[in-house]
Amino acid sequence: EALVSGPSAPLSPPPRVERAAGSGLSAHILPTSATMIGVCMTVLSIGHLGPGGEWRMVIDKLLAIDALVFLVSAAMSFMSMRSQRFGVRYEARAEAVFIAGIGLLALVAVMLAFAIN
């Protein structure tokens, strides 16, 4: 048996809600970025167990740059949790930098797969 309610209100888009600083996304970006720095360093270290070469040097440089990208993401995430005035802006930038770091890490993974003989 269906419940009948009053007249239906016209559908309207939900109100735009601004995320408050420290709304949760930064709390996820910060530890994940730190973990990804560790992943970059681990792959860099393990890569030195195999033979060197031109590809190895390029991959090493990209992994080092990617670790710095994740460091910037972690720093911006931390600043977004601490800043009351610019928290939302820092959080959005931390998210964008984090996504760029993930993209670079995926590119390095593909390069590494082709570099391994």
Short mmCIF file of N, CA and C in Angstrom, two decimals:
data_model
loop_
_atom_site.label_atom_id
_atom_site.label_comp_id
_atom_site.label_asym_id
_atom_site.label_seq_id
_atom_site.Cartn_x
_atom_site.Cartn_y
_atom_site.Cartn_z
N GLU A 1 0.85 -1.17 0.00
CA GLU A 1 0.00 0.00 0.00
C GLU A 1 0.90 1.24 0.00
N ALA A 2 0.74 2.08 -0.99
CA ALA A 2 1.57 3.26 -1.15
C ALA A 2 1.11 4.38 -0.24
N LEU A 3 2.07 5.11 0.26
CA LEU A 3 1.75 6.27 1.08
C LEU A 3 1.53 7.45 0.16
N VAL A 4 0.53 8.21 0.42
CA VAL A 4 0.23 9.38 -0.39
C VAL A 4 0.60 10.61 0.42
N SER A 5 1.37 11.45 -0.19
CA SER A 5 1.76 12.68 0.49
C SER A 5 1.08 13.85 -0.18
N GLY A 6 1.34 15.01 0.34
CA GLY A 6 0.73 16.23 -0.19
C GLY A 6 1.20 16.50 -1.60
N PRO A 7 0.79 17.65 -2.14
CA PRO A 7 1.18 17.99 -3.51
C PRO A 7 2.69 18.03 -3.64
N SER A 8 3.14 17.55 -4.76
CA SER A 8 4.58 17.49 -5.00
C SER A 8 5.12 18.89 -5.27
N ALA A 9 6.23 19.17 -4.65
CA ALA A 9 6.91 20.44 -4.90
C ALA A 9 7.70 20.30 -6.19
N PRO A 10 7.83 21.37 -6.96
CA PRO A 10 8.62 21.28 -8.20
C PRO A 10 10.07 20.92 -7.84
N LEU A 11 10.66 20.12 -8.71
CA LEU A 11 12.04 19.71 -8.47
C LEU A 11 12.96 20.90 -8.68
N SER A 12 13.83 21.11 -7.75
CA SER A 12 14.80 22.18 -7.87
C SER A 12 16.16 21.61 -7.52
N PRO A 13 17.21 22.19 -8.07
CA PRO A 13 18.54 21.66 -7.76
C PRO A 13 18.86 21.84 -6.29
N PRO A 14 19.64 20.94 -5.73
CA PRO A 14 19.99 21.09 -4.32
C PRO A 14 20.83 22.34 -4.13
N PRO A 15 20.72 22.95 -2.97
CA PRO A 15 21.50 24.18 -2.73
C PRO A 15 22.99 23.87 -2.77
N ARG A 16 23.74 24.82 -3.27
CA ARG A 16 25.20 24.66 -3.34
C ARG A 16 25.76 24.78 -1.93
N VAL A 17 26.51 23.78 -1.56
CA VAL A 17 27.08 23.77 -0.22
C VAL A 17 28.59 23.89 -0.34
N GLU A 18 29.14 24.91 0.25
CA GLU A 18 30.59 25.09 0.26
C GLU A 18 31.19 24.14 1.28
N ARG A 19 32.28 23.49 0.89
CA ARG A 19 32.96 22.63 1.84
C ARG A 19 33.73 23.48 2.83
N ALA A 20 33.59 23.17 4.05
CA ALA A 20 34.34 23.89 5.08
C ALA A 20 35.76 23.36 5.11
N ALA A 21 36.67 24.20 5.55
CA ALA A 21 38.07 23.77 5.68
C ALA A 21 38.12 22.58 6.61
N GLY A 22 38.87 21.57 6.22
CA GLY A 22 38.97 20.38 7.04
C GLY A 22 37.71 19.53 6.98
N SER A 23 36.98 19.62 5.87
CA SER A 23 35.71 18.91 5.76
C SER A 23 35.89 17.41 5.60
N GLY A 24 37.10 16.96 5.45
CA GLY A 24 37.31 15.53 5.34
C GLY A 24 38.21 15.16 4.18
N LEU A 25 38.11 15.87 3.07
CA LEU A 25 38.92 15.53 1.92
C LEU A 25 40.40 15.74 2.23
N SER A 26 40.74 16.83 2.87
CA SER A 26 42.14 17.08 3.22
C SER A 26 42.66 16.05 4.20
N ALA A 27 41.78 15.59 5.07
CA ALA A 27 42.19 14.56 6.03
C ALA A 27 42.51 13.25 5.34
N HIS A 28 42.04 13.06 4.12
CA HIS A 28 42.37 11.87 3.33
C HIS A 28 43.58 12.12 2.43
N ILE A 29 43.67 13.32 1.89
CA ILE A 29 44.78 13.64 0.98
C ILE A 29 46.11 13.63 1.70
N LEU A 30 46.16 14.19 2.90
CA LEU A 30 47.42 14.31 3.63
C LEU A 30 48.08 12.96 3.88
N PRO A 31 47.43 11.99 4.52
CA PRO A 31 48.13 10.72 4.76
C PRO A 31 48.37 9.92 3.48
N THR A 32 47.47 10.06 2.51
CA THR A 32 47.66 9.32 1.26
C THR A 32 48.84 9.89 0.48
N SER A 33 49.00 11.20 0.48
CA SER A 33 50.16 11.81 -0.19
C SER A 33 51.46 11.36 0.47
N ALA A 34 51.45 11.32 1.78
CA ALA A 34 52.65 10.86 2.50
C ALA A 34 52.96 9.40 2.15
N THR A 35 51.93 8.59 2.04
CA THR A 35 52.12 7.20 1.65
C THR A 35 52.67 7.10 0.24
N MET A 36 52.17 7.94 -0.65
CA MET A 36 52.63 7.90 -2.04
C MET A 36 54.09 8.36 -2.16
N ILE A 37 54.53 9.24 -1.29
CA ILE A 37 55.96 9.60 -1.26
C ILE A 37 56.77 8.34 -0.94
N GLY A 38 56.29 7.57 0.03
CA GLY A 38 56.95 6.32 0.37
C GLY A 38 56.94 5.33 -0.77
N VAL A 39 55.85 5.27 -1.53
CA VAL A 39 55.78 4.39 -2.70
C VAL A 39 56.82 4.80 -3.73
N CYS A 40 56.91 6.09 -3.99
CA CYS A 40 57.92 6.58 -4.96
C CYS A 40 59.33 6.21 -4.51
N MET A 41 59.61 6.41 -3.24
CA MET A 41 60.95 6.09 -2.74
C MET A 41 61.23 4.58 -2.78
N THR A 42 60.21 3.78 -2.51
CA THR A 42 60.39 2.33 -2.56
C THR A 42 60.67 1.86 -3.98
N VAL A 43 59.90 2.35 -4.94
CA VAL A 43 60.12 1.97 -6.33
C VAL A 43 61.48 2.45 -6.79
N LEU A 44 61.86 3.64 -6.38
CA LEU A 44 63.18 4.17 -6.72
C LEU A 44 64.28 3.26 -6.18
N SER A 45 64.14 2.84 -4.94
CA SER A 45 65.16 1.98 -4.31
C SER A 45 65.20 0.60 -4.93
N ILE A 46 64.05 0.01 -5.16
CA ILE A 46 64.00 -1.33 -5.75
C ILE A 46 64.55 -1.31 -7.17
N GLY A 47 64.32 -0.22 -7.88
CA GLY A 47 64.82 -0.10 -9.25
C GLY A 47 66.34 -0.15 -9.34
N HIS A 48 67.01 0.22 -8.27
CA HIS A 48 68.47 0.20 -8.30
C HIS A 48 69.04 -1.19 -8.12
N LEU A 49 68.20 -2.18 -7.85
CA LEU A 49 68.66 -3.55 -7.74
C LEU A 49 68.94 -4.16 -9.12
N GLY A 50 68.25 -3.66 -10.13
CA GLY A 50 68.42 -4.17 -11.49
C GLY A 50 69.49 -3.40 -12.24
N PRO A 51 69.64 -3.76 -13.51
CA PRO A 51 70.64 -3.06 -14.33
C PRO A 51 70.24 -1.61 -14.59
N GLY A 52 71.23 -0.77 -14.74
CA GLY A 52 70.98 0.64 -15.02
C GLY A 52 70.77 0.85 -16.50
N GLY A 53 70.70 2.06 -16.90
CA GLY A 53 70.52 2.37 -18.30
C GLY A 53 69.87 3.73 -18.45
N GLU A 54 69.67 4.10 -19.71
CA GLU A 54 69.08 5.41 -20.01
C GLU A 54 67.64 5.49 -19.48
N TRP A 55 66.85 4.45 -19.66
CA TRP A 55 65.48 4.44 -19.17
C TRP A 55 65.44 4.55 -17.65
N ARG A 56 66.36 3.85 -17.01
CA ARG A 56 66.40 3.83 -15.55
C ARG A 56 66.61 5.24 -15.00
N MET A 57 67.49 6.00 -15.66
CA MET A 57 67.77 7.36 -15.20
C MET A 57 66.52 8.25 -15.36
N VAL A 58 65.82 8.12 -16.48
CA VAL A 58 64.61 8.92 -16.71
C VAL A 58 63.55 8.56 -15.68
N ILE A 59 63.38 7.26 -15.44
CA ILE A 59 62.38 6.80 -14.46
C ILE A 59 62.73 7.30 -13.06
N ASP A 60 64.01 7.25 -12.71
CA ASP A 60 64.45 7.75 -11.39
C ASP A 60 64.12 9.23 -11.23
N LYS A 61 64.39 10.01 -12.26
CA LYS A 61 64.12 11.46 -12.18
C LYS A 61 62.62 11.72 -12.06
N LEU A 62 61.82 10.99 -12.83
CA LEU A 62 60.37 11.18 -12.76
C LEU A 62 59.81 10.78 -11.39
N LEU A 63 60.34 9.71 -10.82
CA LEU A 63 59.89 9.30 -9.48
C LEU A 63 60.27 10.34 -8.43
N ALA A 64 61.46 10.93 -8.57
CA ALA A 64 61.87 11.97 -7.62
C ALA A 64 60.97 13.21 -7.75
N ILE A 65 60.65 13.58 -8.98
CA ILE A 65 59.74 14.72 -9.20
C ILE A 65 58.37 14.40 -8.65
N ASP A 66 57.92 13.16 -8.86
CA ASP A 66 56.59 12.76 -8.37
C ASP A 66 56.54 12.80 -6.84
N ALA A 67 57.62 12.41 -6.18
CA ALA A 67 57.66 12.50 -4.72
C ALA A 67 57.49 13.96 -4.28
N LEU A 68 58.11 14.88 -5.01
CA LEU A 68 57.95 16.31 -4.69
C LEU A 68 56.52 16.78 -4.95
N VAL A 69 55.89 16.27 -6.00
CA VAL A 69 54.50 16.62 -6.29
C VAL A 69 53.62 16.18 -5.13
N PHE A 70 53.83 14.95 -4.64
CA PHE A 70 53.04 14.49 -3.50
C PHE A 70 53.35 15.27 -2.24
N LEU A 71 54.59 15.74 -2.09
CA LEU A 71 54.94 16.58 -0.94
C LEU A 71 54.17 17.90 -1.00
N VAL A 72 54.07 18.50 -2.17
CA VAL A 72 53.31 19.75 -2.33
C VAL A 72 51.83 19.50 -2.01
N SER A 73 51.32 18.37 -2.48
CA SER A 73 49.92 18.03 -2.19
C SER A 73 49.69 17.86 -0.69
N ALA A 74 50.61 17.20 -0.01
CA ALA A 74 50.48 17.01 1.44
C ALA A 74 50.56 18.36 2.16
N ALA A 75 51.47 19.22 1.74
CA ALA A 75 51.61 20.53 2.38
C ALA A 75 50.36 21.37 2.19
N MET A 76 49.80 21.36 0.98
CA MET A 76 48.58 22.14 0.73
C MET A 76 47.40 21.57 1.51
N SER A 77 47.36 20.27 1.62
CA SER A 77 46.30 19.64 2.40
C SER A 77 46.40 20.04 3.87
N PHE A 78 47.62 20.03 4.39
CA PHE A 78 47.84 20.46 5.77
C PHE A 78 47.43 21.92 5.95
N MET A 79 47.84 22.78 5.00
CA MET A 79 47.49 24.20 5.09
C MET A 79 45.98 24.40 5.03
N SER A 80 45.28 23.56 4.27
CA SER A 80 43.83 23.71 4.19
C SER A 80 43.16 23.37 5.52
N MET A 81 43.74 22.44 6.26
CA MET A 81 43.18 22.10 7.56
C MET A 81 43.49 23.17 8.61
N ARG A 82 44.57 23.91 8.41
CA ARG A 82 44.98 24.92 9.39
C ARG A 82 44.43 26.31 9.08
N SER A 83 44.11 26.58 7.82
CA SER A 83 43.69 27.92 7.43
C SER A 83 42.17 28.05 7.52
N GLN A 84 41.74 29.07 8.22
CA GLN A 84 40.31 29.32 8.30
C GLN A 84 39.83 30.15 7.13
N ARG A 85 40.71 30.96 6.60
CA ARG A 85 40.31 31.88 5.54
C ARG A 85 40.40 31.26 4.14
N PHE A 86 41.47 30.50 3.88
CA PHE A 86 41.70 29.97 2.54
C PHE A 86 41.63 28.44 2.49
N GLY A 87 41.02 27.83 3.48
CA GLY A 87 41.00 26.38 3.57
C GLY A 87 40.42 25.67 2.37
N VAL A 88 39.30 26.18 1.87
CA VAL A 88 38.64 25.54 0.72
C VAL A 88 39.52 25.66 -0.51
N ARG A 89 40.15 26.80 -0.69
CA ARG A 89 41.03 27.01 -1.85
C ARG A 89 42.24 26.08 -1.79
N TYR A 90 42.87 25.97 -0.62
CA TYR A 90 44.02 25.07 -0.47
C TYR A 90 43.61 23.62 -0.71
N GLU A 91 42.43 23.26 -0.22
CA GLU A 91 41.97 21.89 -0.38
C GLU A 91 41.76 21.54 -1.86
N ALA A 92 41.18 22.47 -2.61
CA ALA A 92 40.96 22.24 -4.04
C ALA A 92 42.29 22.10 -4.77
N ARG A 93 43.25 22.92 -4.41
CA ARG A 93 44.57 22.83 -5.05
C ARG A 93 45.30 21.55 -4.65
N ALA A 94 45.16 21.16 -3.39
CA ALA A 94 45.78 19.92 -2.93
C ALA A 94 45.21 18.74 -3.70
N GLU A 95 43.92 18.77 -3.95
CA GLU A 95 43.27 17.70 -4.70
C GLU A 95 43.80 17.65 -6.14
N ALA A 96 43.91 18.80 -6.79
CA ALA A 96 44.39 18.85 -8.17
C ALA A 96 45.84 18.37 -8.26
N VAL A 97 46.67 18.80 -7.33
CA VAL A 97 48.08 18.39 -7.34
C VAL A 97 48.18 16.89 -7.07
N PHE A 98 47.36 16.38 -6.16
CA PHE A 98 47.36 14.95 -5.86
C PHE A 98 46.99 14.13 -7.10
N ILE A 99 45.97 14.56 -7.83
CA ILE A 99 45.56 13.85 -9.05
C ILE A 99 46.68 13.90 -10.08
N ALA A 100 47.37 15.02 -10.19
CA ALA A 100 48.51 15.10 -11.11
C ALA A 100 49.60 14.13 -10.70
N GLY A 101 49.85 14.01 -9.41
CA GLY A 101 50.85 13.06 -8.91
C GLY A 101 50.48 11.63 -9.22
N ILE A 102 49.21 11.29 -9.06
CA ILE A 102 48.75 9.94 -9.39
C ILE A 102 48.93 9.68 -10.88
N GLY A 103 48.61 10.66 -11.70
CA GLY A 103 48.79 10.51 -13.15
C GLY A 103 50.24 10.30 -13.53
N LEU A 104 51.14 11.07 -12.91
CA LEU A 104 52.56 10.91 -13.18
C LEU A 104 53.05 9.54 -12.72
N LEU A 105 52.57 9.07 -11.59
CA LEU A 105 52.97 7.76 -11.09
C LEU A 105 52.49 6.66 -12.04
N ALA A 106 51.31 6.80 -12.60
CA ALA A 106 50.81 5.82 -13.57
C ALA A 106 51.67 5.83 -14.83
N LEU A 107 52.08 7.01 -15.28
CA LEU A 107 52.96 7.11 -16.44
C LEU A 107 54.29 6.43 -16.16
N VAL A 108 54.85 6.65 -14.98
CA VAL A 108 56.12 6.02 -14.61
C VAL A 108 55.95 4.50 -14.55
N ALA A 109 54.81 4.03 -14.08
CA ALA A 109 54.57 2.59 -14.02
C ALA A 109 54.57 1.98 -15.42
N VAL A 110 53.96 2.66 -16.37
CA VAL A 110 53.97 2.16 -17.75
C VAL A 110 55.39 2.18 -18.31
N MET A 111 56.13 3.25 -18.06
CA MET A 111 57.51 3.33 -18.54
C MET A 111 58.36 2.21 -17.92
N LEU A 112 58.15 1.97 -16.64
CA LEU A 112 58.90 0.94 -15.96
C LEU A 112 58.58 -0.45 -16.54
N ALA A 113 57.33 -0.66 -16.87
CA ALA A 113 56.94 -1.95 -17.45
C ALA A 113 57.64 -2.18 -18.79
N PHE A 114 57.80 -1.14 -19.59
CA PHE A 114 58.47 -1.29 -20.88
C PHE A 114 59.99 -1.31 -20.73
N ALA A 115 60.51 -0.75 -19.66
CA ALA A 115 61.96 -0.71 -19.45
C ALA A 115 62.50 -2.04 -18.94
N ILE A 116 61.65 -2.82 -18.27
CA ILE A 116 62.09 -4.10 -17.74
C ILE A 116 62.12 -5.10 -18.87
N ASN A 117 63.24 -5.74 -19.05
CA ASN A 117 63.40 -6.72 -20.15
C ASN A 117 63.10 -8.11 -19.67
#
